[in-house]
Every structure is written in C-alpha cells, then in structure tokens.
C-alpha cells in the first residue's frame, strides 16, 4: 500500500468501511467510491479537506475493488473427524475480529474475505479443541512463494486461540533471523504487544495499538530479539495453567531448542501418564504450525515397511523430524499444520511410518489445502511465463549474464564449483564483473525512482546470492561495498562524476524507460500502472539515495539484516549479500533487484530461492532479476511443474480424493526432478506411472543422424498403420467445426506404439519424456488390457514446407516451432501441442463432457496466470479433463470409459523455420511427438533408476 499521511490513511479506512456497508446494495463503482471518499474527508478534516489526498484514496480503493482472487481448493479425509465449526462457535471470538480490522486497514476487503474463508476451512478440518478424548489431525497448506502464507497462519492462530487451542507452537525456520521475523509478525497480528528479553510488555503494536479489545493479551514464551528463542532460563520461570489465555511459542527448527521445549513440556505441562509410564498432556489442545514444512522437518532416513505393512519400530528418524513428532506425541489432543510453497517432499513422506516414541510421521493425512493468490500477486507463472506453442511470455524483468565464470565454468569471478576459500576476481582483477556492477547501478536507479514516485518512506532491498560459503560472501561484501562507496563519493562530492552519471542515464533510458512502458501494458486493473519518469527527476534523488544505501551480510556469522521493524520511520535501502539464509522464508522488504547464481536445480530448492516473487505495488517495473540462461530455463520448468501439480491437485480434489490418494499419485508422477532423492526417502528406484498424463517432446536433438533415425522410426510406424482412417479429420465442437491438416488412424495395436518408442531417441535433457520408459509402460499396461487400441495422428497445418511420408502421405505444411535462442545444445521449443489437438479422438459427447468438467474445475487463480488478466470461463476442455473423460467416461453424459485408448500425435517440424543455426542445413523434418494417456486406476508403474551420485553431480546437494 502507498505511504499516506495520517489524515489520508484515516480517510481511506473510513471510506472503505462505508463501502463495505454498501457492498450488498449493488456494484462498487468509481462514482460510489468518490462519494464515500468525499464523506470520509469531511469527517477527518472538516473545513480543511485539503489535508486528505482524495485522489490517492480514490485510486487506492479502485485498485482494491478491482482485485480478484480465485478459490482455494482442498481435499480432506474425514475419518474419525467430527464437523464442528459453525456460526454459533464464532460469536464470542476476540482475536480474529481485531486481526481482521488490522488487515482491512491495508488490504482489500476481497483479500480479507478470502483469507477469512480460507482459515475457516483449515480450522474446520482441524478438530474441535473442546472435543473429549484423544485426537490427531495433520494437514498441509500450500501457498505460492512469497504470497502471504504468514498472514494466513496468523489468521489461523487467532481463530484457533478463539476456539480454545491453548498451546500454539510455531516452527519458524532454521535461523535466528527468520525466527525473529516470524515473532515480530505474530506480535503484530496475534499478541498485540512487543516482547522483550526480560519478558516485559514494551508497547502495544499491531492488533493491540488501535484500542480494540486490548484486554486480550495472549502469553508468549519467546521474544523478538535474536536470542529470544525458547531457552532453559525462560523455562525455569514459566508456569503453565489451563487458563483463558493461550500460550505462544515461536521457535527455530533446531534440535537443541526442540529438545529443550520437549523436556519442558514433559516436565511442566504434562498432567497424565500412559500405560508405559510416559507423561503426556491430556487436557490442553495443541496447534503446531510448521512454517516451510518441507525444509528440515522431513525425515530423510529410510524406514523399512515389512511385508505385513507394519513399519520398523526400531527406526530412528532424523533429529528435527524426531523431536517435532515427539512433541506432537506428548499431547493427546493435537493438530499439525504445515505451510509451504513447495510441498513435494511432504507428499513423499510414507503414510505408514510410525515408531512408538515418535508416533506417526508428518504426512498430511487429514487434509491438504491449495491457497489461491490475488490478482496483484507476481509469481513464477507471470515472471517467466508458462509454456505455449509460441514460447514463454513473461514480464520483461530478467537480465541474463554469463560473465561471472569462464566458458567451461571452472574459473572466473564465481565459477559453479568453487571452494570455501575462493577469492572472487574478474579478469584477474579484484573487482566485480560488469553484470554485478550494472545490477548495483540498477538498484540505485530503482531506489531513486521510488523516491521520485513518493515511495521513499518504504524499504528497498537488493539480493546478491552467489555462494553458500561465508568466507566467499565476505569477499563479495567487501567488493560490493567498495563499489558503492566509490559511487557515493563521486556523486555526492561531484568529483569525476560525469562519466558515472552518463552510465546511469544510459541505463535509465535504454532499460528502465522501455521496460516501464512494456510492463504498464501487462498489468491488471488492480495494480498501479507506472509511467516512466523523466531523467531529471531521478537524477535529483541520486545523492540522497546513495548516501542511504547500506551493504550488509546475512549469514550465520554476521549481524542479520532484519531490523526493518526496528529502524522506526527510517526506510532502509539495503544490499543484502548472503547464501542459504537468504534462500528460504526470509522476506526482504521492498526487494527491487536480485543478482542470482546457484548450481542446484531441484525444483523445491530453486523455487524457495525465488525471493523476488510476491507483491510489488507501484514498482514492479523497477524490479530486475540478473541471472544465468540456465537458471531462467530452470525457473521456466518450475513454473510448468508447479502448474501441472496444482492442476493435478484440483482434478483429484474435484473427484473426492483424499490426501493419501494424492500422495500416491505424486510419488508416481513423471515430473522427476521435484526434490532431492534423500527427501523422497528412497535409495531405491522411483516407480512412475504415466496414466492421466500428457507428455510432449520439447527438447530434441540437433544431431542429424539421430534426427534421421527418428524420422525413419516415424515412417515405420506410419507404414505399419496402413491406410489412414481419416484424411484432414474434422470434428463438431459445440456449434463449431474444427479441422486438422493430416492423417488419422484408429485401433492401432499397442505393439506398434511400443516399437515406435523402442526406436525413437529422446533427448537426455527432456525432463519428462524418456522413450524407453514409455515403451515399458505401454507394454505393462497392455498386459492389463489397457492402452491396447491407439489413435495415431500425423499433423501439419503450419507454415513450413511439404514433406512426403511412408505410403505417399504428404503433409503440405510442416509445423513451425521456434527454437529457444538461449539454448544451444539442443533444439528446445515451448509447447509442442496446440491445446485442441489432444481432443482429436473425442466424439462430440465426450468433448462436451470434458468441457463441462473443465468449467466445473475452473479456478482463476492469479498465481497461475501468465498475464495477470482474469480469464473468462473456458470454452474448450483442458488436458486433465480430456484424459479423465477418455479413461473413465461420464455416466451422466452417456460416455463410456475407454482406458484402452491412448493417443499418439506426430508432428513434423520444419527445421528451416526453427531459427536454429544447428538445423540450418537440414531439409527433412525434425520429428516430435505428444502422447496423451487416459486416466486409469490400474496402478501399473515402471521403474526409473536413480543414480544418487550422478544426481548430486548434476543437481547439486540437497539443502
């Protein structure tokens, strides 16, 4: 939210309250907003309405009321669960109403309402804290990276406390700075007062400072200082009784801290003894919230499950996992809720793991909730774009560099594999590479532009993440600080500053001005559309901005750059240099510029490093991500993989699946590189299923011999299929006709398809499409009488040249797919299939049933839209629905299931239109294929060999 004067902020709050009161009477229009703002201004400043910036308030309210949010999706297992949350239970709530009031002062009513509904659902799927006897509920909440998970669990804590949960423990990351940050957030959103090292209430803040119900003072056993974690000294003076006020503990995921807390609970809180003599808490219900639940909480040790399905009781879980489970196991009444943006590791937790000491593992057996993001959220899908046949279309914020290392990656300023004593040097000099110098200048310009736009009272940050070694970070810190210091001296003193100002002006006019114009055209109504500032306004702010910029290290051996909240009115301008501490959970306020080099390629680790996702109101056009070509490619994979798994989740939730079903599905999903194999808890091979999946070749060889073999393989399949059943197939789709250029065969036997996969050579960097696995899968399914009768289509219709295949079948226009110019070791494209192609084998009834299912599942989640524009209801079926209807049919629509029917789509790509130098001399087509597998319950899987050593070499160590 923009910074407003006190009068303007008060008028905004009053105007929004007036609009809330009127929202049931009709639509909120610009005219109505203006009317309410005029009323609010006359109340706040009677006779002096100029004290209120009415235009700014109107603009902010229009943005808020233009915001939209998709719906959360969820699945739950109600076994031994009693529904309990109703309106009557909410009447006496006190913590939630004041938290909601605080949120409504800075967020849209739409967003607050969505959070209210979301937390109601999660709380309802937990257990009634007043329920008699023992109970255990375990769930997982999946949000987008940097999308407001903390606000969600703060709301959940307020409601849980209101409902009667007495002990609330938050596991807040591995480091002091993240724990302290979480403590501060919960003081503002739940406690209402600032904690101190001596336990005194220092002052009322957040929900406590506006005078609403300030008698609510939940107890807190931890404080906001860097050493404020739970410790023995605190524990000695802490007495807990089951009184009205709940107790809050904000602790690190550290084995010593957790062991200390466990001992204290058993010694001071436990009030009963079980049949084995172990003390436990029988009367106080526990809510344990695990922030970043996929990190450190997962037991990476393999527990043997016997032939009888029973787990090995002698298994010893890893330290942190063990202690979390022991704490849970000490309470008779407990709810565990994990929060993460990358749930892959949690889904891989074995559902049967259990030991007598720890109890069951942390698999979210009770529920999983997928949080929707609001329309002003900027996530991976918007930054990098999702794959389409035309390629990706993200926001133009990425700046690619390669000057940090030599071409072979072994030398240079920051090579991929460097030692902990590496001395960063560029071209043999103790200096920053040009790309980082430009990134720093870019940050300086962003800070100056934000000042010129009136955002000077807000924090601005830059992230430099290039190494995990503290000693090397120290050297980078020294180099960056030296570079910034020289800029300060030259500009603030006016000594030898002309050349530097020329460089800054050139960067502003060649980069920032056109980027601002491009971004403005891509933003939604709920986002502030920027306009480019003239250079003179930016120049005027440069001296003060440079004087304010600080360069800090953020790691375990340095003072943490966390005192945003402690600086009072002063807005920080910080260049934060660090490693793993910057990689997960820590929020850098006002992050504008990121300079990022990292070798790991695991989806979950990389995703968490994406600190640049989130909300950038009024300055998204000033943000920059400096990184490598390879990481841009990998973040594209992340966006696609996350979208695919969320889509899979929505499909299963709609069909009434429970978390156990989803766990089994994800474990056999062909998105292989989701997480470290250690977190998959397996030293064995992966068991994969392709049922219900669409696979398409988007990474193909450049080698002419391999391409010739693949063309020959396609010709052999075409010849084996014989005369086509249809030429230029045509389909009725609702009120329209669709036509394809090409040929189609029905009832092709599985052997022909398996032989095709046997001979086709897929590229080793094709992340999902492995022809040998596909061959094995088709043959295995055929033994169960599934995938026995295939539809094969050879499709053209592009803008390329003609080519004649076996049997004299001619495609007059080969398909055009442009190569990714940044990837040279293969022919890499965006999406291969046009969305309509996957439904080519459906008749009108099946197509209509798939469309109806698509509409039913339709969820305009902003975190998954590539352009931020709210999409209209779909008019064509999506892939999951097509595959579901093909495999399982629709009794209501009279569509019979056909799990025996697979679909293979062959595409001849014109090499002359690829735009690839490696293919410039090729005339014959590059053969690509898409294969659509119907949904199935057969459970057939194929084995994928995981070589852990090669994995570590290729993807880096597990975090």
Coordinates of C-alpha atoms in Angstrom, one line a residue, residues 572-953:
X572 CA 16.2 1.1 4.8
X573 CA 18.0 0.8 1.5
X574 CA 19.9 -2.4 1.8
X575 CA 22.1 -4.6 -0.4
X576 CA 21.9 -8.0 1.3
X577 CA 24.7 -10.4 0.5
X578 CA 24.3 -14.0 1.7
X579 CA 23.6 -17.6 1.0
X580 CA 21.3 -20.2 2.5
X581 CA 19.7 -17.7 5.0
X582 CA 18.5 -15.7 2.0
X583 CA 17.3 -18.7 0.3
X584 CA 14.2 -19.7 2.3
X585 CA 11.5 -17.9 4.2
X586 CA 13.3 -14.6 4.9
X587 CA 11.4 -11.7 3.5
X588 CA 13.5 -8.9 2.1
X589 CA 11.2 -5.8 2.3
X590 CA 10.8 -3.9 -0.9
X591 CA 13.0 -6.3 -2.9
X592 CA 13.8 -4.5 -6.2
X593 CA 17.0 -6.1 -7.6
X594 CA 18.3 -9.7 -7.4
X595 CA 21.6 -11.0 -8.6
X596 CA 21.4 -14.7 -8.5
X597 CA 23.8 -17.6 -9.3
X598 CA 23.2 -21.0 -7.9
X599 CA 24.0 -24.5 -9.1
X600 CA 21.2 -26.5 -7.6
X601 CA 18.4 -27.5 -9.9
X602 CA 16.0 -29.2 -7.5
X603 CA 12.5 -27.7 -8.0
X604 CA 11.8 -27.1 -4.4
X605 CA 15.2 -25.6 -3.5
X606 CA 15.2 -23.2 -6.5
X607 CA 11.6 -22.2 -6.0
X608 CA 12.3 -21.2 -2.4
X609 CA 15.2 -19.1 -3.6
X610 CA 12.8 -17.0 -5.6
X611 CA 12.6 -14.2 -3.1
X612 CA 11.7 -11.9 -5.9
X613 CA 8.2 -13.3 -6.2
X614 CA 5.4 -11.6 -4.3
X615 CA 3.8 -8.1 -4.3
X616 CA 5.5 -5.1 -5.8
X617 CA 2.8 -2.3 -5.8
X618 CA 3.8 0.7 -7.8
X619 CA 7.3 -0.5 -8.6
X620 CA 7.1 -3.9 -10.4
X621 CA 8.6 -2.1 -13.5
X622 CA 11.7 -1.1 -11.5
X623 CA 12.4 -4.7 -10.4
X624 CA 15.2 -6.7 -12.1
X625 CA 16.4 -10.3 -11.9
X626 CA 20.0 -10.7 -13.0
X627 CA 20.7 -14.4 -13.5
X628 CA 22.1 -17.0 -16.0
X629 CA 20.4 -18.5 -19.0
X630 CA 20.4 -21.9 -17.4
X631 CA 18.5 -20.7 -14.3
X632 CA 15.9 -18.9 -16.5
X633 CA 15.3 -22.2 -18.2
X634 CA 15.0 -24.0 -14.9
X635 CA 12.6 -21.4 -13.5
X636 CA 10.5 -22.0 -16.5
X637 CA 10.5 -25.7 -15.7
X638 CA 9.5 -24.8 -12.1
X639 CA 6.5 -22.7 -13.3
X640 CA 5.3 -25.5 -15.6
X641 CA 5.9 -28.2 -12.9
X642 CA 4.1 -26.3 -10.2
X643 CA 1.2 -25.5 -12.5
X644 CA 1.0 -29.2 -13.5
X645 CA 0.9 -30.4 -9.9
X646 CA -1.6 -27.8 -8.9
X647 CA -3.8 -28.8 -11.8
X648 CA -3.5 -32.4 -10.8
X649 CA -4.5 -31.5 -7.3
X650 CA -7.6 -29.6 -8.4
X651 CA -8.6 -32.6 -10.6
X652 CA -8.3 -35.0 -7.7
X653 CA -9.9 -32.7 -5.2
X654 CA -12.9 -32.4 -7.5
X655 CA -13.3 -36.1 -7.8
X656 CA -13.3 -36.5 -4.0
X657 CA -9.8 -37.9 -3.5
X658 CA -8.1 -37.8 0.0
X659 CA -4.5 -36.9 0.7
X660 CA -3.4 -40.5 0.6
X661 CA -4.6 -40.8 -3.0
X662 CA -2.8 -37.6 -4.0
X663 CA 0.4 -38.8 -2.2
X664 CA 0.4 -42.0 -4.3
X665 CA -0.2 -40.0 -7.5
X666 CA 2.6 -37.5 -6.9
X667 CA 5.0 -40.3 -6.0
X668 CA 4.5 -41.9 -9.4
X669 CA 4.4 -38.6 -11.3
X670 CA 6.8 -38.2 -14.2
X671 CA 7.9 -34.8 -13.0
X672 CA 11.1 -36.4 -11.8
X673 CA 13.3 -33.6 -10.5
X674 CA 10.9 -32.2 -7.9
X675 CA 13.1 -32.7 -4.9
X676 CA 16.2 -34.3 -3.6
X677 CA 16.1 -38.1 -3.7
X678 CA 17.0 -38.0 0.0
X679 CA 13.8 -36.2 0.7
X680 CA 12.0 -38.8 -1.3
X681 CA 13.2 -41.1 1.4
X682 CA 14.4 -43.7 -1.1
X683 CA 17.7 -45.2 -2.0
X684 CA 15.7 -47.4 -4.4
X685 CA 14.4 -46.6 -7.9
X686 CA 11.4 -44.5 -8.5
X687 CA 8.2 -46.1 -9.6
X688 CA 6.5 -44.0 -12.2
X689 CA 3.0 -44.0 -13.8
X690 CA 2.0 -42.1 -16.9
X691 CA -1.7 -42.6 -16.5
X692 CA -3.6 -39.4 -16.9
X693 CA -0.6 -37.5 -18.2
X694 CA 0.3 -35.6 -21.3
X695 CA 3.9 -35.9 -22.4
X696 CA 5.4 -33.9 -25.3
X697 CA 8.9 -33.6 -26.7
X698 CA 10.1 -30.0 -26.2
X699 CA 13.8 -30.8 -26.1
X700 CA 15.1 -32.5 -29.3
X701 CA 18.4 -33.5 -30.7
X702 CA 20.5 -31.3 -33.1
X703 CA 22.4 -34.3 -34.4
X704 CA 21.4 -35.1 -38.0
X705 CA 21.9 -38.9 -37.6
X706 CA 19.6 -39.1 -34.6
X707 CA 17.0 -36.9 -36.3
X708 CA 17.2 -39.2 -39.4
X709 CA 16.6 -42.3 -37.2
X710 CA 13.6 -40.7 -35.5
X711 CA 12.2 -39.8 -38.9
X712 CA 12.7 -43.4 -40.1
X713 CA 11.0 -44.6 -36.9
X714 CA 8.0 -42.4 -37.6
X715 CA 7.9 -43.7 -41.2
X716 CA 7.9 -47.3 -39.9
X717 CA 5.0 -46.6 -37.6
X718 CA 3.0 -44.9 -40.4
X719 CA 3.7 -47.9 -42.7
X720 CA 2.6 -50.4 -40.1
X721 CA -0.6 -48.4 -39.5
X722 CA -1.6 -48.9 -43.2
X723 CA -4.1 -46.7 -45.0
X724 CA -5.3 -43.8 -42.8
X725 CA -8.9 -43.9 -41.5
X726 CA -9.3 -40.2 -41.9
X727 CA -7.6 -37.6 -44.1
X728 CA -7.8 -34.0 -42.8
X729 CA -10.0 -35.0 -39.9
X730 CA -12.9 -32.8 -39.0
X731 CA -14.9 -32.6 -35.7
X732 CA -18.1 -30.9 -34.5
X733 CA -17.3 -29.0 -31.3
X734 CA -20.5 -27.5 -29.9
X735 CA -21.7 -25.1 -32.6
X736 CA -18.3 -25.0 -34.4
X737 CA -16.4 -27.3 -36.7
X738 CA -12.7 -28.0 -36.2
X739 CA -10.4 -29.3 -38.9
X740 CA -6.8 -30.6 -39.0
X741 CA -4.4 -31.0 -41.8
X742 CA -3.0 -34.5 -41.7
X743 CA -4.0 -38.2 -41.3
X744 CA -5.5 -40.2 -38.5
X745 CA -5.6 -43.9 -37.7
X746 CA -7.8 -45.7 -35.2
X747 CA -7.3 -49.0 -33.4
X748 CA -3.5 -49.2 -33.8
X749 CA -2.2 -52.1 -31.6
X750 CA 0.0 -51.5 -28.6
X751 CA 2.9 -53.4 -30.2
X752 CA 3.2 -50.8 -32.9
X753 CA 3.3 -47.9 -30.4
X754 CA 5.8 -49.8 -28.1
X755 CA 8.1 -50.4 -31.2
X756 CA 7.9 -46.7 -32.0
X757 CA 9.1 -45.8 -28.5
X758 CA 11.7 -48.5 -28.7
X759 CA 13.4 -46.9 -31.7
X760 CA 12.8 -43.2 -31.1
X761 CA 15.7 -41.5 -29.4
X762 CA 14.6 -38.8 -26.9
X763 CA 17.0 -36.2 -25.7
X764 CA 18.6 -36.9 -22.3
X765 CA 17.6 -33.3 -21.2
X766 CA 14.0 -33.9 -21.9
X767 CA 12.8 -33.7 -18.3
X768 CA 9.8 -36.0 -18.6
X769 CA 9.9 -37.7 -21.9
X770 CA 12.0 -40.9 -21.8
X771 CA 11.2 -43.2 -24.8
X772 CA 12.4 -46.4 -23.0
X773 CA 10.2 -45.7 -20.0
X774 CA 7.2 -45.0 -22.3
X775 CA 7.9 -48.3 -24.2
X776 CA 7.9 -50.3 -20.9
X777 CA 4.8 -48.5 -19.6
X778 CA 2.8 -49.2 -22.8
X779 CA 3.8 -52.9 -22.7
X780 CA 3.0 -53.2 -19.0
X781 CA -0.4 -51.6 -19.4
X782 CA -1.3 -53.8 -22.4
X783 CA -1.0 -56.9 -20.1
X784 CA -3.9 -55.5 -18.1
X785 CA -5.9 -54.9 -21.3
X786 CA -5.4 -51.1 -21.1
X787 CA -3.7 -49.0 -23.8
X788 CA -4.3 -51.7 -26.3
X789 CA -6.0 -49.7 -29.1
X790 CA -4.4 -46.4 -30.0
X791 CA -5.3 -43.4 -32.0
X792 CA -2.4 -42.1 -34.1
X793 CA -2.4 -38.7 -35.9
X794 CA 0.2 -37.2 -38.2
X795 CA -0.5 -33.5 -38.1
X796 CA 0.7 -30.5 -40.2
X797 CA -1.0 -27.2 -40.8
X798 CA 1.8 -24.9 -40.0
X799 CA 3.6 -22.5 -42.3
X800 CA 6.5 -24.8 -43.3
X801 CA 7.4 -26.8 -46.4
X802 CA 5.8 -30.0 -47.5
X803 CA 7.1 -33.5 -46.8
X804 CA 6.1 -36.9 -48.0
X805 CA 6.0 -39.8 -45.6
X806 CA 5.7 -43.6 -46.0
X807 CA 2.8 -44.7 -48.2
X808 CA 3.0 -41.5 -50.1
X809 CA 1.2 -39.5 -47.4
X810 CA 2.1 -35.8 -47.9
X811 CA 1.9 -33.1 -45.3
X812 CA 1.7 -29.9 -47.3
X813 CA 2.7 -27.6 -44.5
X814 CA 5.0 -28.7 -41.8
X815 CA 4.6 -27.3 -38.3
X816 CA 6.7 -24.3 -37.2
X817 CA 8.2 -24.3 -33.7
X818 CA 10.8 -21.6 -33.0
X819 CA 14.0 -22.7 -31.1
X820 CA 14.8 -21.1 -27.8
X821 CA 17.7 -18.9 -28.9
X822 CA 19.3 -19.1 -25.4
X823 CA 19.7 -22.9 -25.5
X824 CA 22.4 -24.1 -28.0
X825 CA 23.0 -27.8 -27.0
X826 CA 19.6 -29.0 -28.4
X827 CA 16.5 -27.9 -30.3
X828 CA 14.4 -26.6 -27.4
X829 CA 10.9 -25.2 -28.0
X830 CA 7.9 -24.0 -25.9
X831 CA 4.9 -26.2 -26.1
X832 CA 4.5 -28.7 -29.0
X833 CA 0.8 -29.3 -28.9
X834 CA -1.9 -26.9 -29.8
X835 CA -4.4 -27.3 -26.9
X836 CA -7.2 -28.5 -29.2
X837 CA -5.1 -31.4 -30.6
X838 CA -5.4 -33.5 -27.5
X839 CA -9.1 -33.8 -28.0
X840 CA -8.9 -35.0 -31.6
X841 CA -10.0 -38.5 -30.7
X842 CA -13.1 -37.5 -28.7
X843 CA -16.6 -37.5 -30.2
X844 CA -18.9 -34.6 -29.6
X845 CA -20.5 -36.2 -26.4
X846 CA -17.1 -36.9 -24.9
X847 CA -15.8 -33.4 -25.8
X848 CA -18.8 -31.8 -24.2
X849 CA -18.4 -33.9 -21.1
X850 CA -14.8 -32.9 -20.9
X851 CA -15.7 -29.2 -21.3
X852 CA -18.4 -29.5 -18.6
X853 CA -15.8 -31.0 -16.2
X854 CA -13.3 -28.2 -17.1
X855 CA -15.8 -25.5 -16.3
X856 CA -16.7 -27.2 -13.0
X857 CA -13.0 -27.2 -12.1
X858 CA -12.3 -23.7 -13.4
X859 CA -10.4 -21.5 -10.9
X860 CA -8.9 -18.2 -12.0
X861 CA -6.0 -18.3 -9.6
X862 CA -3.8 -15.3 -10.2
X863 CA -0.7 -17.2 -9.1
X864 CA -1.2 -19.5 -12.1
X865 CA -2.0 -17.0 -14.8
X866 CA 0.8 -16.0 -17.1
X867 CA -0.5 -12.4 -17.8
X868 CA -2.4 -11.5 -14.6
X869 CA -5.6 -10.8 -16.6
X870 CA -8.6 -12.5 -15.0
X871 CA -9.5 -15.3 -17.5
X872 CA -13.0 -15.8 -18.7
X873 CA -14.7 -19.2 -18.3
X874 CA -13.1 -21.7 -20.6
X875 CA -14.8 -22.6 -23.9
X876 CA -12.6 -25.6 -24.7
X877 CA -11.8 -28.6 -22.4
X878 CA -8.4 -28.7 -20.6
X879 CA -6.0 -31.7 -20.7
X880 CA -6.8 -33.3 -17.4
X881 CA -10.5 -33.3 -18.2
X882 CA -9.8 -34.8 -21.6
X883 CA -7.7 -37.6 -20.2
X884 CA -10.2 -38.2 -17.4
X885 CA -13.2 -38.5 -19.7
X886 CA -11.3 -40.6 -22.1
X887 CA -10.2 -43.1 -19.4
X888 CA -13.1 -43.1 -17.0
X889 CA -16.0 -41.8 -19.1
X890 CA -19.0 -39.9 -17.8
X891 CA -22.1 -41.9 -16.8
X892 CA -24.2 -38.8 -16.7
X893 CA -23.3 -37.9 -20.2
X894 CA -23.5 -41.4 -21.6
X895 CA -19.8 -41.5 -22.4
X896 CA -18.3 -45.0 -21.9
X897 CA -14.8 -45.3 -20.3
X898 CA -12.0 -46.2 -22.8
X899 CA -8.8 -46.9 -20.7
X900 CA -7.6 -49.0 -23.7
X901 CA -7.4 -45.9 -25.9
X902 CA -4.1 -44.0 -25.9
X903 CA -3.4 -41.0 -28.3
X904 CA -0.1 -40.5 -30.1
X905 CA 0.3 -37.3 -32.0
X906 CA 3.2 -37.0 -34.5
X907 CA 4.4 -33.6 -35.6
X908 CA 6.9 -33.0 -38.4
X909 CA 8.7 -29.7 -37.5
X910 CA 10.2 -27.7 -40.3
X911 CA 13.9 -27.2 -39.5
X912 CA 14.2 -24.2 -41.8
X913 CA 11.6 -22.3 -39.6
X914 CA 13.2 -23.3 -36.3
X915 CA 15.6 -20.3 -36.3
X916 CA 18.4 -22.6 -35.2
X917 CA 21.9 -22.5 -36.7
X918 CA 22.4 -26.2 -35.9
X919 CA 19.4 -27.1 -38.1
X920 CA 20.1 -24.5 -40.9
X921 CA 21.3 -27.1 -43.4
X922 CA 18.6 -29.7 -42.7
X923 CA 15.7 -30.2 -45.2
X924 CA 13.9 -33.2 -43.7
X925 CA 11.6 -32.7 -40.7
X926 CA 12.5 -33.0 -37.1
X927 CA 10.0 -35.5 -35.7
X928 CA 8.4 -34.6 -32.4
X929 CA 5.5 -36.3 -30.6
X930 CA 2.9 -35.8 -27.9
X931 CA 1.3 -38.8 -26.1
X932 CA -1.9 -38.5 -24.1
X933 CA -2.6 -41.3 -21.6
X934 CA -6.1 -41.8 -20.4
X935 CA -6.8 -41.7 -16.6
X936 CA -6.6 -45.2 -15.1
X937 CA -6.8 -46.9 -11.7
X938 CA -4.8 -49.9 -12.8
X939 CA -1.8 -48.9 -10.7
X940 CA 0.7 -50.0 -13.3
X941 CA 4.1 -48.4 -12.9
X942 CA 7.5 -48.6 -14.5
X943 CA 10.9 -48.3 -12.8
X944 CA 13.2 -45.3 -13.2
X945 CA 16.7 -45.8 -12.0
X946 CA 18.0 -43.1 -9.7
X947 CA 21.8 -42.8 -9.6
X948 CA 22.3 -40.7 -6.4
X949 CA 25.9 -39.8 -7.2
X950 CA 25.1 -38.6 -10.7
X951 CA 22.1 -36.8 -9.3
X952 CA 24.2 -34.9 -6.8
X953 CA 26.7 -34.0 -9.5

